[in-house]
Amino acid sequence: MIEASIRLQGVEQLIDDEKYFVIHAVRRSGKTIYLKDLAARLNAGEKYYALWCSLEGVCGRLK
């Protein structure tokens, strides 16, 4: 398994460039952990305020 920080190099540059991006991968591949870590790193600086929310529980109820 490749470390998420290596696979997802460049995401912070996309944010700096105000570009959209999608993280799409199989279940249990570390997407949530990576995004929570990214939010923490962004919040540790003074340039961004990252907000974390999950719609996982909502999606199942819409069916």
PDB file of N, CA and C in Angstrom:
ATOM      1  N   MET A   1       0.846  -1.180   0.000  1.00  0.00           N
ATOM      2  CA  MET A   1       0.000   0.000   0.000  1.00  0.00           C
ATOM      3  C   MET A   1       0.884   1.233   0.000  1.00  0.00           C
ATOM      4  N   ILE A   2       0.562   2.183  -0.846  1.00  0.00           N
ATOM      5  CA  ILE A   2       1.344   3.411  -0.951  1.00  0.00           C
ATOM      6  C   ILE A   2       0.791   4.432   0.028  1.00  0.00           C
ATOM      7  N   GLU A   3       1.673   5.064   0.768  1.00  0.00           N
ATOM      8  CA  GLU A   3       1.290   6.095   1.730  1.00  0.00           C
ATOM      9  C   GLU A   3       0.445   7.177   1.054  1.00  0.00           C
ATOM     10  N   ALA A   4      -0.662   7.563   1.679  1.00  0.00           N
ATOM     11  CA  ALA A   4      -1.572   8.555   1.087  1.00  0.00           C
ATOM     12  C   ALA A   4      -0.871   9.876   0.815  1.00  0.00           C
ATOM     13  N   SER A   5       0.024  10.286   1.710  1.00  0.00           N
ATOM     14  CA  SER A   5       0.706  11.564   1.506  1.00  0.00           C
ATOM     15  C   SER A   5       1.565  11.547   0.251  1.00  0.00           C
ATOM     16  N   ILE A   6       2.038  10.370  -0.157  1.00  0.00           N
ATOM     17  CA  ILE A   6       2.832  10.247  -1.386  1.00  0.00           C
ATOM     18  C   ILE A   6       1.899  10.213  -2.600  1.00  0.00           C
ATOM     19  N   ARG A   7       0.825   9.430  -2.504  1.00  0.00           N
ATOM     20  CA  ARG A   7      -0.119   9.314  -3.621  1.00  0.00           C
ATOM     21  C   ARG A   7      -0.801  10.630  -3.933  1.00  0.00           C
ATOM     22  N   LEU A   8      -1.021  11.423  -2.919  1.00  0.00           N
ATOM     23  CA  LEU A   8      -1.813  12.635  -3.081  1.00  0.00           C
ATOM     24  C   LEU A   8      -0.964  13.900  -3.041  1.00  0.00           C
ATOM     25  N   GLN A   9       0.286  13.777  -3.458  1.00  0.00           N
ATOM     26  CA  GLN A   9       1.135  14.968  -3.538  1.00  0.00           C
ATOM     27  C   GLN A   9       0.512  15.949  -4.514  1.00  0.00           C
ATOM     28  N   GLY A  10       0.547  17.190  -4.189  1.00  0.00           N
ATOM     29  CA  GLY A  10       0.009  18.201  -5.075  1.00  0.00           C
ATOM     30  C   GLY A  10      -1.364  18.711  -4.686  1.00  0.00           C
ATOM     31  N   VAL A  11      -2.033  18.055  -3.755  1.00  0.00           N
ATOM     32  CA  VAL A  11      -3.376  18.482  -3.360  1.00  0.00           C
ATOM     33  C   VAL A  11      -3.318  19.878  -2.731  1.00  0.00           C
ATOM     34  N   GLU A  12      -2.334  20.111  -1.872  1.00  0.00           N
ATOM     35  CA  GLU A  12      -2.236  21.424  -1.238  1.00  0.00           C
ATOM     36  C   GLU A  12      -1.947  22.511  -2.276  1.00  0.00           C
ATOM     37  N   GLN A  13      -1.205  22.178  -3.326  1.00  0.00           N
ATOM     38  CA  GLN A  13      -0.961  23.141  -4.396  1.00  0.00           C
ATOM     39  C   GLN A  13      -2.261  23.435  -5.150  1.00  0.00           C
ATOM     40  N   LEU A  14      -3.084  22.413  -5.354  1.00  0.00           N
ATOM     41  CA  LEU A  14      -4.385  22.627  -5.988  1.00  0.00           C
ATOM     42  C   LEU A  14      -5.241  23.582  -5.157  1.00  0.00           C
ATOM     43  N   ILE A  15      -5.188  23.424  -3.845  1.00  0.00           N
ATOM     44  CA  ILE A  15      -5.937  24.312  -2.961  1.00  0.00           C
ATOM     45  C   ILE A  15      -5.401  25.734  -3.075  1.00  0.00           C
ATOM     46  N   ASP A  16      -4.072  25.878  -3.053  1.00  0.00           N
ATOM     47  CA  ASP A  16      -3.454  27.198  -3.211  1.00  0.00           C
ATOM     48  C   ASP A  16      -3.844  27.845  -4.534  1.00  0.00           C
ATOM     49  N   ASP A  17      -3.960  27.031  -5.579  1.00  0.00           N
ATOM     50  CA  ASP A  17      -4.315  27.525  -6.915  1.00  0.00           C
ATOM     51  C   ASP A  17      -5.823  27.690  -7.106  1.00  0.00           C
ATOM     52  N   GLU A  18      -6.597  27.423  -6.026  1.00  0.00           N
ATOM     53  CA  GLU A  18      -8.055  27.509  -6.042  1.00  0.00           C
ATOM     54  C   GLU A  18      -8.671  26.604  -7.106  1.00  0.00           C
ATOM     55  N   LYS A  19      -8.157  25.376  -7.208  1.00  0.00           N
ATOM     56  CA  LYS A  19      -8.657  24.377  -8.158  1.00  0.00           C
ATOM     57  C   LYS A  19      -9.482  23.337  -7.403  1.00  0.00           C
ATOM     58  N   TYR A  20     -10.441  22.769  -8.088  1.00  0.00           N
ATOM     59  CA  TYR A  20     -11.229  21.674  -7.531  1.00  0.00           C
ATOM     60  C   TYR A  20     -10.486  20.363  -7.733  1.00  0.00           C
ATOM     61  N   PHE A  21     -10.753  19.400  -6.867  1.00  0.00           N
ATOM     62  CA  PHE A  21     -10.176  18.071  -7.019  1.00  0.00           C
ATOM     63  C   PHE A  21     -11.128  17.051  -6.418  1.00  0.00           C
ATOM     64  N   VAL A  22     -10.981  15.821  -6.859  1.00  0.00           N
ATOM     65  CA  VAL A  22     -11.793  14.714  -6.365  1.00  0.00           C
ATOM     66  C   VAL A  22     -10.856  13.626  -5.874  1.00  0.00           C
ATOM     67  N   ILE A  23     -11.170  13.065  -4.737  1.00  0.00           N
ATOM     68  CA  ILE A  23     -10.437  11.903  -4.242  1.00  0.00           C
ATOM     69  C   ILE A  23     -11.399  10.729  -4.328  1.00  0.00           C
ATOM     70  N   HIS A  24     -11.067   9.803  -5.198  1.00  0.00           N
ATOM     71  CA  HIS A  24     -11.924   8.655  -5.458  1.00  0.00           C
ATOM     72  C   HIS A  24     -11.067   7.399  -5.330  1.00  0.00           C
ATOM     73  N   ALA A  25     -11.475   6.494  -4.479  1.00  0.00           N
ATOM     74  CA  ALA A  25     -10.719   5.253  -4.287  1.00  0.00           C
ATOM     75  C   ALA A  25     -11.636   4.212  -3.659  1.00  0.00           C
ATOM     76  N   VAL A  26     -11.165   2.999  -3.598  1.00  0.00           N
ATOM     77  CA  VAL A  26     -11.942   1.904  -3.019  1.00  0.00           C
ATOM     78  C   VAL A  26     -12.145   2.129  -1.528  1.00  0.00           C
ATOM     79  N   ARG A  27     -13.108   1.419  -0.979  1.00  0.00           N
ATOM     80  CA  ARG A  27     -13.374   1.492   0.460  1.00  0.00           C
ATOM     81  C   ARG A  27     -12.130   1.111   1.249  1.00  0.00           C
ATOM     82  N   ARG A  28     -11.993   1.756   2.394  1.00  0.00           N
ATOM     83  CA  ARG A  28     -10.925   1.443   3.348  1.00  0.00           C
ATOM     84  C   ARG A  28      -9.529   1.664   2.777  1.00  0.00           C
ATOM     85  N   SER A  29      -9.394   2.668   1.916  1.00  0.00           N
ATOM     86  CA  SER A  29      -8.078   2.949   1.353  1.00  0.00           C
ATOM     87  C   SER A  29      -7.414   4.171   1.990  1.00  0.00           C
ATOM     88  N   GLY A  30      -8.088   4.793   2.965  1.00  0.00           N
ATOM     89  CA  GLY A  30      -7.483   5.906   3.688  1.00  0.00           C
ATOM     90  C   GLY A  30      -7.944   7.289   3.262  1.00  0.00           C
ATOM     91  N   LYS A  31      -9.015   7.384   2.498  1.00  0.00           N
ATOM     92  CA  LYS A  31      -9.504   8.685   2.025  1.00  0.00           C
ATOM     93  C   LYS A  31      -9.890   9.591   3.193  1.00  0.00           C
ATOM     94  N   THR A  32     -10.689   9.079   4.103  1.00  0.00           N
ATOM     95  CA  THR A  32     -11.162   9.880   5.231  1.00  0.00           C
ATOM     96  C   THR A  32     -10.009  10.300   6.121  1.00  0.00           C
ATOM     97  N   ILE A  33      -9.126   9.383   6.421  1.00  0.00           N
ATOM     98  CA  ILE A  33      -7.971   9.704   7.263  1.00  0.00           C
ATOM     99  C   ILE A  33      -7.123  10.788   6.601  1.00  0.00           C
ATOM    100  N   TYR A  34      -6.897  10.660   5.292  1.00  0.00           N
ATOM    101  CA  TYR A  34      -6.103  11.659   4.583  1.00  0.00           C
ATOM    102  C   TYR A  34      -6.778  13.032   4.645  1.00  0.00           C
ATOM    103  N   LEU A  35      -8.080  13.086   4.384  1.00  0.00           N
ATOM    104  CA  LEU A  35      -8.778  14.367   4.371  1.00  0.00           C
ATOM    105  C   LEU A  35      -8.835  15.005   5.755  1.00  0.00           C
ATOM    106  N   LYS A  36      -8.992  14.201   6.795  1.00  0.00           N
ATOM    107  CA  LYS A  36      -8.963  14.745   8.158  1.00  0.00           C
ATOM    108  C   LYS A  36      -7.573  15.287   8.480  1.00  0.00           C
ATOM    109  N   ASP A  37      -6.535  14.576   8.060  1.00  0.00           N
ATOM    110  CA  ASP A  37      -5.161  15.037   8.263  1.00  0.00           C
ATOM    111  C   ASP A  37      -4.909  16.319   7.470  1.00  0.00           C
ATOM    112  N   LEU A  38      -5.383  16.373   6.240  1.00  0.00           N
ATOM    113  CA  LEU A  38      -5.237  17.565   5.414  1.00  0.00           C
ATOM    114  C   LEU A  38      -5.918  18.760   6.080  1.00  0.00           C
ATOM    115  N   ALA A  39      -7.123  18.571   6.593  1.00  0.00           N
ATOM    116  CA  ALA A  39      -7.835  19.654   7.280  1.00  0.00           C
ATOM    117  C   ALA A  39      -7.043  20.132   8.495  1.00  0.00           C
ATOM    118  N   ALA A  40      -6.475  19.205   9.246  1.00  0.00           N
ATOM    119  CA  ALA A  40      -5.675  19.577  10.422  1.00  0.00           C
ATOM    120  C   ALA A  40      -4.438  20.380  10.007  1.00  0.00           C
ATOM    121  N   ARG A  41      -3.765  19.944   8.934  1.00  0.00           N
ATOM    122  CA  ARG A  41      -2.580  20.679   8.460  1.00  0.00           C
ATOM    123  C   ARG A  41      -2.954  22.068   7.973  1.00  0.00           C
ATOM    124  N   LEU A  42      -4.066  22.174   7.251  1.00  0.00           N
ATOM    125  CA  LEU A  42      -4.500  23.488   6.774  1.00  0.00           C
ATOM    126  C   LEU A  42      -4.871  24.397   7.940  1.00  0.00           C
ATOM    127  N   ASN A  43      -5.539  23.850   8.940  1.00  0.00           N
ATOM    128  CA  ASN A  43      -5.940  24.638  10.107  1.00  0.00           C
ATOM    129  C   ASN A  43      -4.764  25.028  10.985  1.00  0.00           C
ATOM    130  N   ALA A  44      -3.661  24.296  10.889  1.00  0.00           N
ATOM    131  CA  ALA A  44      -2.472  24.614  11.685  1.00  0.00           C
ATOM    132  C   ALA A  44      -1.791  25.889  11.175  1.00  0.00           C
ATOM    133  N   GLY A  45      -1.994  26.200   9.919  1.00  0.00           N
ATOM    134  CA  GLY A  45      -1.443  27.419   9.351  1.00  0.00           C
ATOM    135  C   GLY A  45      -2.395  28.580   9.570  1.00  0.00           C
ATOM    136  N   GLU A  46      -2.042  29.714   9.022  1.00  0.00           N
ATOM    137  CA  GLU A  46      -2.885  30.900   9.184  1.00  0.00           C
ATOM    138  C   GLU A  46      -3.587  31.309   7.897  1.00  0.00           C
ATOM    139  N   LYS A  47      -3.376  30.549   6.827  1.00  0.00           N
ATOM    140  CA  LYS A  47      -3.931  30.930   5.530  1.00  0.00           C
ATOM    141  C   LYS A  47      -5.342  30.395   5.306  1.00  0.00           C
ATOM    142  N   TYR A  48      -5.652  29.208   5.833  1.00  0.00           N
ATOM    143  CA  TYR A  48      -6.923  28.548   5.564  1.00  0.00           C
ATOM    144  C   TYR A  48      -7.624  28.151   6.851  1.00  0.00           C
ATOM    145  N   TYR A  49      -8.928  27.987   6.739  1.00  0.00           N
ATOM    146  CA  TYR A  49      -9.722  27.361   7.788  1.00  0.00           C
ATOM    147  C   TYR A  49     -10.505  26.245   7.118  1.00  0.00           C
ATOM    148  N   ALA A  50     -10.143  25.019   7.407  1.00  0.00           N
ATOM    149  CA  ALA A  50     -10.784  23.862   6.782  1.00  0.00           C
ATOM    150  C   ALA A  50     -11.915  23.365   7.678  1.00  0.00           C
ATOM    151  N   LEU A  51     -13.029  23.056   7.075  1.00  0.00           N
ATOM    152  CA  LEU A  51     -14.196  22.539   7.776  1.00  0.00           C
ATOM    153  C   LEU A  51     -14.425  21.108   7.324  1.00  0.00           C
ATOM    154  N   TRP A  52     -14.595  20.208   8.263  1.00  0.00           N
ATOM    155  CA  TRP A  52     -14.815  18.798   7.958  1.00  0.00           C
ATOM    156  C   TRP A  52     -16.280  18.457   8.190  1.00  0.00           C
ATOM    157  N   CYS A  53     -16.907  17.813   7.240  1.00  0.00           N
ATOM    158  CA  CYS A  53     -18.260  17.289   7.443  1.00  0.00           C
ATOM    159  C   CYS A  53     -18.389  15.995   6.640  1.00  0.00           C
ATOM    160  N   SER A  54     -19.276  15.148   7.081  1.00  0.00           N
ATOM    161  CA  SER A  54     -19.515  13.885   6.394  1.00  0.00           C
ATOM    162  C   SER A  54     -20.996  13.766   6.070  1.00  0.00           C
ATOM    163  N   LEU A  55     -21.279  13.323   4.862  1.00  0.00           N
ATOM    164  CA  LEU A  55     -22.662  13.094   4.448  1.00  0.00           C
ATOM    165  C   LEU A  55     -22.974  11.606   4.369  1.00  0.00           C
ATOM    166  N   GLU A  56     -22.095  10.800   4.917  1.00  0.00           N
ATOM    167  CA  GLU A  56     -22.242   9.347   4.822  1.00  0.00           C
ATOM    168  C   GLU A  56     -23.586   8.861   5.365  1.00  0.00           C
ATOM    169  N   GLY A  57     -23.972   9.331   6.529  1.00  0.00           N
ATOM    170  CA  GLY A  57     -25.240   8.900   7.133  1.00  0.00           C
ATOM    171  C   GLY A  57     -26.460   9.416   6.390  1.00  0.00           C
ATOM    172  N   VAL A  58     -26.337  10.549   5.755  1.00  0.00           N
ATOM    173  CA  VAL A  58     -27.453  11.157   5.031  1.00  0.00           C
ATOM    174  C   VAL A  58     -27.728  10.407   3.741  1.00  0.00           C
ATOM    175  N   CYS A  59     -26.695  10.002   3.058  1.00  0.00           N
ATOM    176  CA  CYS A  59     -26.847   9.356   1.736  1.00  0.00           C
ATOM    177  C   CYS A  59     -27.682   8.078   1.823  1.00  0.00           C
ATOM    178  N   GLY A  60     -27.511   7.314   2.857  1.00  0.00           N
ATOM    179  CA  GLY A  60     -28.272   6.077   3.009  1.00  0.00           C
ATOM    180  C   GLY A  60     -29.750   6.321   3.246  1.00  0.00           C
ATOM    181  N   ARG A  61     -30.084   7.451   3.832  1.00  0.00           N
ATOM    182  CA  ARG A  61     -31.479   7.771   4.136  1.00  0.00           C
ATOM    183  C   ARG A  61     -32.237   8.311   2.925  1.00  0.00           C
ATOM    184  N   LEU A  62     -31.533   8.742   1.912  1.00  0.00           N
ATOM    185  CA  LEU A  62     -32.184   9.337   0.742  1.00  0.00           C
ATOM    186  C   LEU A  62     -32.729   8.296  -0.219  1.00  0.00           C
ATOM    187  N   LYS A  63     -32.367   7.063  -0.060  1.00  0.00           N
ATOM    188  CA  LYS A  63     -32.801   6.010  -0.994  1.00  0.00           C
ATOM    189  C   LYS A  63     -34.225   5.608  -0.747  1.00  0.00           C
TER     190      LYS A  63
END
